[in-house]
Each structure stands twice: as C-alpha cells, then as structure tokens.
Backbone as numpy.savetxt, mean C-alpha at the origin, in Angstrom:
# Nx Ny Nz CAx CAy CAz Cx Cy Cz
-56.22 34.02 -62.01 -55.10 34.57 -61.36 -55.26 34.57 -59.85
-56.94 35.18 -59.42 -56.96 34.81 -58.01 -56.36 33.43 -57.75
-56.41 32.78 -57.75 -56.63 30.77 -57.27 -54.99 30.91 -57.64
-53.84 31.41 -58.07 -52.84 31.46 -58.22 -52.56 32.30 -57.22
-52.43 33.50 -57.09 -51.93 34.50 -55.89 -52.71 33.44 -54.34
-53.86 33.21 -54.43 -54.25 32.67 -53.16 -53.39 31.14 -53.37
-52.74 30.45 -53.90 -52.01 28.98 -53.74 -50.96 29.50 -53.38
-50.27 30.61 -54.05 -49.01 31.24 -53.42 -48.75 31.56 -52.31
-49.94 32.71 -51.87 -49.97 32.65 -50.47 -50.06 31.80 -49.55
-50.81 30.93 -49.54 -51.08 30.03 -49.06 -49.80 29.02 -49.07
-49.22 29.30 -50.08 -47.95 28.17 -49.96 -46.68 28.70 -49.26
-46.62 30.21 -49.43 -45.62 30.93 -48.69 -46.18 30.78 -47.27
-47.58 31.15 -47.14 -47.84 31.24 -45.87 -47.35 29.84 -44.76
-47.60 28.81 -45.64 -47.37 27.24 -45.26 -45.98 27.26 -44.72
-44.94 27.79 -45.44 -43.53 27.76 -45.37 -43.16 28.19 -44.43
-43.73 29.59 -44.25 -43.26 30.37 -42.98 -44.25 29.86 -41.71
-44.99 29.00 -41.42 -45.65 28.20 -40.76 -44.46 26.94 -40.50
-43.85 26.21 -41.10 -43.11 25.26 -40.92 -41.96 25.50 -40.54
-41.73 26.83 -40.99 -40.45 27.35 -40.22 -40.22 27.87 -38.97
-41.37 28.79 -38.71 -41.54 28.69 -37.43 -41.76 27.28 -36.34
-42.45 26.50 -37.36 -42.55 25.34 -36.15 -41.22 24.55 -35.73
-40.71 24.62 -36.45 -38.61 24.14 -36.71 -38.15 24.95 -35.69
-38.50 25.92 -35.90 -37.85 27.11 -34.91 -37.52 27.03 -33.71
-39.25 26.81 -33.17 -39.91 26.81 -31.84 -39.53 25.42 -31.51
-39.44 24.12 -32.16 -38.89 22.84 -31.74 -37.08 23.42 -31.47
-36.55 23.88 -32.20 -35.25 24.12 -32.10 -34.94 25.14 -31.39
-35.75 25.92 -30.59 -35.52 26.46 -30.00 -35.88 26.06 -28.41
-37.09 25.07 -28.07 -37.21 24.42 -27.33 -35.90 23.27 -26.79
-35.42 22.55 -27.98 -34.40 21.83 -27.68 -33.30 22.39 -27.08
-32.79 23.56 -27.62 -31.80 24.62 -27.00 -31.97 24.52 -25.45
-33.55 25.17 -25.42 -33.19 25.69 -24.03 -33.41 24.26 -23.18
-33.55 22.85 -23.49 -33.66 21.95 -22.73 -32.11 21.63 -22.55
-31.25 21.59 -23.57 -30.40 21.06 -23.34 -29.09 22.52 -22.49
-28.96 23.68 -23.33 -28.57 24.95 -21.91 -29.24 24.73 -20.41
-30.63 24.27 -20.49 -30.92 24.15 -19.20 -29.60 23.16 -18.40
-30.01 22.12 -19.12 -29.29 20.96 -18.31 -27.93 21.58 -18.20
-26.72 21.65 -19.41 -25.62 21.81 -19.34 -25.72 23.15 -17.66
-26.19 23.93 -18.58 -25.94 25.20 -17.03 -26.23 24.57 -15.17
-27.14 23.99 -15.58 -27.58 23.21 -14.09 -26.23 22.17 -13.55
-25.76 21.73 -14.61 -24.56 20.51 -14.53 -23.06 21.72 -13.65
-22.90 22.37 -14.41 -21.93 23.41 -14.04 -22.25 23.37 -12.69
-23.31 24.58 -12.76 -23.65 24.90 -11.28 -23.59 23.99 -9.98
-24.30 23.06 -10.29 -23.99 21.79 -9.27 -22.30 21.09 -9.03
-21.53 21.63 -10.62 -20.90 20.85 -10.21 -19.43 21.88 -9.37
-19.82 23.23 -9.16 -18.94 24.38 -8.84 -19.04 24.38 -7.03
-18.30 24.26 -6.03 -18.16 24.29 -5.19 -18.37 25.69 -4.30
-18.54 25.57 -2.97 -18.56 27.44 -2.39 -16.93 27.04 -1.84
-16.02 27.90 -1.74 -14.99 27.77 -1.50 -14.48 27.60 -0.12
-16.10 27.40 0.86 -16.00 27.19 2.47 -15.96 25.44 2.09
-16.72 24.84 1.49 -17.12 23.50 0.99 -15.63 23.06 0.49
-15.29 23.47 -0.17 -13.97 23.13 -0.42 -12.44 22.85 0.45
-12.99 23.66 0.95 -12.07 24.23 2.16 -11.90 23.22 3.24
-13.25 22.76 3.52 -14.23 22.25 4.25 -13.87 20.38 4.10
-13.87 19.95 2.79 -13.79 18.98 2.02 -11.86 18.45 2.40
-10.87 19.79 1.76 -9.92 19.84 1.98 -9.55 19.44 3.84
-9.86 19.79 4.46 -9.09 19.95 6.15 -9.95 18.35 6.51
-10.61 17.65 5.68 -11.12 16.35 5.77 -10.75 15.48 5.43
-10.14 15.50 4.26 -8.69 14.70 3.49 -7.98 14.56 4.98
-7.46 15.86 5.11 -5.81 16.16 5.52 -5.80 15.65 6.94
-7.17 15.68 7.66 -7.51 14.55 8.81 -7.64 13.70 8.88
-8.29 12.64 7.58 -8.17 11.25 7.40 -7.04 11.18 7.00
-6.20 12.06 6.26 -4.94 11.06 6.06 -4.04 11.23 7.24
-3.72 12.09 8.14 -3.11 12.13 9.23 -3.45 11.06 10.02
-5.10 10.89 10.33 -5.28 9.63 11.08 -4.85 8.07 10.54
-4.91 7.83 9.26 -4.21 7.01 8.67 -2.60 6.51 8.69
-2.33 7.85 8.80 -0.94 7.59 9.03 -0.50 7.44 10.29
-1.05 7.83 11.34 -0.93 7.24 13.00 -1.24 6.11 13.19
-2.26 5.85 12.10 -2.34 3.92 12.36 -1.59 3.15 11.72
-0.98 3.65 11.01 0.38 3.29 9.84 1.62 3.03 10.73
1.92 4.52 11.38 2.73 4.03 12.50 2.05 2.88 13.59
1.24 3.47 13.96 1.23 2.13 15.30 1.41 0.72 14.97
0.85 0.49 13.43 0.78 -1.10 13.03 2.13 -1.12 12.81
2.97 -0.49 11.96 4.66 -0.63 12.16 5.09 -0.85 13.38
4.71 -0.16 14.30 5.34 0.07 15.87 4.94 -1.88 16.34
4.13 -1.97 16.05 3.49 -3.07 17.01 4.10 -4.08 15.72
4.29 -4.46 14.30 5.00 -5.36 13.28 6.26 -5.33 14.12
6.93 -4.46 14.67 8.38 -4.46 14.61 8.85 -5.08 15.83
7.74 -4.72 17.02 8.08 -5.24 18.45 7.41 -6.89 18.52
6.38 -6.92 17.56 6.53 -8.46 17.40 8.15 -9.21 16.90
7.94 -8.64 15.93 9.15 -9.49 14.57 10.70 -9.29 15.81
10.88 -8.37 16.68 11.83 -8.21 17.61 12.02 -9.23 18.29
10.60 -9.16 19.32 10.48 -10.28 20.11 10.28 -11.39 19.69
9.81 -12.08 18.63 10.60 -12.99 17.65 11.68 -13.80 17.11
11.92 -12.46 16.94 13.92 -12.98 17.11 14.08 -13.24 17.57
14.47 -12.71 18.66 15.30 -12.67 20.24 15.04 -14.05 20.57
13.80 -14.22 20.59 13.47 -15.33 21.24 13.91 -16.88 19.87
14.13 -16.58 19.40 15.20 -17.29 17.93 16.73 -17.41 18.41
16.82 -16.46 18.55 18.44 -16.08 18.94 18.95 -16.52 20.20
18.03 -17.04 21.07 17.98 -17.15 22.93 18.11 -18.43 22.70
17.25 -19.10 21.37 17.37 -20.69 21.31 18.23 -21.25 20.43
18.66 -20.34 19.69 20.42 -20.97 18.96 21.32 -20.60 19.90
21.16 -19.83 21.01 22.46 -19.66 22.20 22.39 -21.04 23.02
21.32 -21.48 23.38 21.07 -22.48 23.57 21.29 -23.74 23.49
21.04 -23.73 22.10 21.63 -24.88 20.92 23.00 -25.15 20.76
23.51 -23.97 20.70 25.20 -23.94 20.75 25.49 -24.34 21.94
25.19 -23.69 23.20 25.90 -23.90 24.05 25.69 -25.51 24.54
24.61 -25.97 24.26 24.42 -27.65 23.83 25.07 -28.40 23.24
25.82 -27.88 21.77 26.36 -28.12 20.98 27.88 -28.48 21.54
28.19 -27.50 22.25 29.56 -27.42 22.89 29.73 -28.17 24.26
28.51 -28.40 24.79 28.91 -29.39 26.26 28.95 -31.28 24.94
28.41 -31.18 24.16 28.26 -32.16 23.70 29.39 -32.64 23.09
29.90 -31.55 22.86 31.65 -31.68 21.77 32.74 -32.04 23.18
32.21 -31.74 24.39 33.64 -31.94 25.40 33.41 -32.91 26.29
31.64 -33.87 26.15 32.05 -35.12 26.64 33.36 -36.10 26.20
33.15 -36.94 27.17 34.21 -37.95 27.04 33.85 -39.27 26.00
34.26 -39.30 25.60 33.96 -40.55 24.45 33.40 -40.22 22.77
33.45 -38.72 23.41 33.16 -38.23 21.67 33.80 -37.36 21.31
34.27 -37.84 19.94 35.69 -37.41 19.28 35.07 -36.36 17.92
36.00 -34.55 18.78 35.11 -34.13 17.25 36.74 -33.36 16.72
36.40 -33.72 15.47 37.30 -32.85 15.03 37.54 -30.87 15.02
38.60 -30.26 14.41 38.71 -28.79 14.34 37.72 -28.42 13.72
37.47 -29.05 12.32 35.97 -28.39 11.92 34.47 -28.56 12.61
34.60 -29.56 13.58 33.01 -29.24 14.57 33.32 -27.82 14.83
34.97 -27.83 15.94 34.87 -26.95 16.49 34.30 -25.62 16.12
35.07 -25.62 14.54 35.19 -24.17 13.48 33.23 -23.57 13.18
32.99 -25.11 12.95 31.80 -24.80 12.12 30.60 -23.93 13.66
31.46 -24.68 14.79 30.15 -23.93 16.15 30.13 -22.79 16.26
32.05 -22.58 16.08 32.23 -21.20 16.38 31.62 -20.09 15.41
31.81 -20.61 13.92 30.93 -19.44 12.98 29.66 -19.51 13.63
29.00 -20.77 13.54 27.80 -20.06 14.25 27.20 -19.36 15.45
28.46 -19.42 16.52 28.12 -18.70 17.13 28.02 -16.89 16.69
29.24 -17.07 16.19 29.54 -15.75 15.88 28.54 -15.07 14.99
27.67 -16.00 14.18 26.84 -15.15 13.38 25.56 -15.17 14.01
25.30 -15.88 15.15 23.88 -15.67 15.62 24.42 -14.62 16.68
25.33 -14.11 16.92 25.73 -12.60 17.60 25.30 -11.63 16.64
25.89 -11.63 15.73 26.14 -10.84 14.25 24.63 -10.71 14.81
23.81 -11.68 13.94 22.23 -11.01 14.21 21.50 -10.82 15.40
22.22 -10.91 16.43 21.81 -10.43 17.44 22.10 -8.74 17.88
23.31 -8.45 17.34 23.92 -7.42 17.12 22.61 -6.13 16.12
22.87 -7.08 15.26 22.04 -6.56 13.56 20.54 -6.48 14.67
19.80 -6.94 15.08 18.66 -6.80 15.75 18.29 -5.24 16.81
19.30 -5.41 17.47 19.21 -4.36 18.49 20.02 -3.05 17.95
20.47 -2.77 16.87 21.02 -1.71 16.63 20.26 -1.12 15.19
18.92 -1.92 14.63 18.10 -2.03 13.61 17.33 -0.33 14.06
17.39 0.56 13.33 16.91 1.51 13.37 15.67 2.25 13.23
14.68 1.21 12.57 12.71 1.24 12.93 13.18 1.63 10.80
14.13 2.08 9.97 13.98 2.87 8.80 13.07 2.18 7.95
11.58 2.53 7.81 10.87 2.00 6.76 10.96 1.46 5.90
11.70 2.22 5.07 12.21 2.30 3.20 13.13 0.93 3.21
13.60 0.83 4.55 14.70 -0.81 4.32 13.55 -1.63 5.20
12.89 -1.34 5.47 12.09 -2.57 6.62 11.89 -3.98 5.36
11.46 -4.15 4.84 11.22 -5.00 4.00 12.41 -5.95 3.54
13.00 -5.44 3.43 14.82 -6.16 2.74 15.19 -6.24 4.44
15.47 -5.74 5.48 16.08 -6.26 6.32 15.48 -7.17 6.65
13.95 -6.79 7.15 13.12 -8.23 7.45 13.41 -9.94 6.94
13.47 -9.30 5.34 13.31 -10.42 4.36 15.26 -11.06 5.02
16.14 -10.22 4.48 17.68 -10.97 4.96 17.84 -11.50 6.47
17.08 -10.86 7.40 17.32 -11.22 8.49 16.81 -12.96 9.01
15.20 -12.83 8.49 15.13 -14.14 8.72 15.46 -14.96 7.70
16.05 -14.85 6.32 16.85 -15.15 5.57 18.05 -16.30 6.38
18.39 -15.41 6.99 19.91 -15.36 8.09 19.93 -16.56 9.03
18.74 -15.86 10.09 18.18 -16.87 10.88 17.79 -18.06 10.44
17.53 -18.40 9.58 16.90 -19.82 8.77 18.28 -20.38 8.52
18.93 -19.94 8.27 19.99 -20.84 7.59 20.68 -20.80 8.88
20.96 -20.07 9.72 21.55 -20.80 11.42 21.17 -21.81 12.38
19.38 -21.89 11.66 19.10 -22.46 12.57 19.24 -24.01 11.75
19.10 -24.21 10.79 19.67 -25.22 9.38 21.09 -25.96 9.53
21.82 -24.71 9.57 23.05 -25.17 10.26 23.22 -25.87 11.42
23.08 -25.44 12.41 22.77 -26.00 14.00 21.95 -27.61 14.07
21.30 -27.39 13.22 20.78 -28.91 13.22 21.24 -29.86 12.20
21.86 -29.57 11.26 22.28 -30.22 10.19 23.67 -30.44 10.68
24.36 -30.02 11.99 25.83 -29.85 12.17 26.26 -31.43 12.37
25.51 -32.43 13.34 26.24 -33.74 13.79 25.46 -34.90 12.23
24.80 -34.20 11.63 23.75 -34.94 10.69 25.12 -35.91 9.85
C-alpha cells in the first residue's frame, strides 16, 4: 500500500508541478505580451502641447503652400496673358495686312473676303475683350484657358487659310 500512496503522491505531486510550470510559462507570456501592448499605447498617446504643437505645423505648411499656390497661379496667368496679347497684336496685324492686301489694285476680292476679315476681326476683339476682363476665378481657369486658346487657334487657322 506504501508504493501505492507514495506513486500517488508522487503522481499528484507531478501534476501540480506541471501545472504550475503552464502557469508560470502562461503567465510569463501574459506579461510579455501586456508589456508590449501597454508600451504600444503609451508611445502611441500624445501630450496635448505635442499635438497642439504638431497641429499649428500642418496649418503653417499648408498656409505656406497655398501662397505658393497663389504665386505660381499669379505668375501661370501673367504669362498665359502676355501670351495672348502678344497672339492677338499679331492677328491685328495679320488683318490689317489682310486688308491693305484686299484694296490693292489688281486684286479682285469678293464680299465674302471682305465678310470672312471682318468676322475675324471681330472675334480676335471678342478675345481680346474676353482676355482683359478674365477675372483670375480658379474653379474656371482651366476651361477658359482650354476655350480660349481653343479660340485663338482657330483665328489664327483662319487668317492663314483665308487667300489658301
């Protein structure tokens, strides 16, 4: 019976030996992995000067961003202006070429030369007009840009295609 009570013990004792060692591993793992998670938090929680701090750093890069936003608009627009103009200075040009050429002597043009100079004069006004009364509005910069030299292309198309 001894050699029975002592295997018992010994076998209970074993058990509660293995359980504890489960324990102490599982309880080790716990606190490795609470370690980490809690450390993760912490690091990842801000002081609300840092934030603050972080915030008025945004709100300065994007302000400075947007002053260079304007200036590159400012300086796109007084190019693409002076551009024109200087487009528009050389279809006044062209026309008014057009028209010493229609009132020599020996060349016979009909009402539609005449018609077709006069639209174009009138529409390289139009966008001369459309140019200087163009209002800087962002949200249309793109579509006017795009119709304007749209415009211009086909005047200046016209103008040369006119005696063709």
């Amino acid at each position: 019976m001894k050699s029975k009570n002592i295997l018992s013990v010994h076998h209970s004792g074993s058990g509660h030996e293995i359980q504890k060692n489960k324990l102490q591993r599982l309880s080790k793992k716990s606190i490795v992995i609470f370690a980490i998670v809690l450390g993760s938090i912490f690091t990842s929680f801000k002081t609300a000067t840092q934030k603050d701090s972080g915030a008025k750093q945004n709100i300065t890069e994007a302000k400075q961003d947007l002053q260079e936003t304007k200036v590159d608009n400012a300086n796109e627009w007084l190019k693409f202006k002076a551009d024109s103009q200087a487009k528009i200075l050389d279809n006044e040009k062209r026309i008014a070429d057009l028209k010493v050429k229609m009132k020599k002597p020996g060349n016979t043009f009909d009402g539609l030369y005449r018609t077709r100079i006069e639209k174009l004069e009138a529409k390289n006004s139009e966008l001369k007009s459309k140019l200087n009364n163009y209002d800087g509005n962002q949200t249309e910069w793109k579509t006017f840009k795009s119709d304007f030299n749209l415009d211009m292309k086909e005047i200046g198309n016209n103008i040369k295609n006119l005696f063709r």
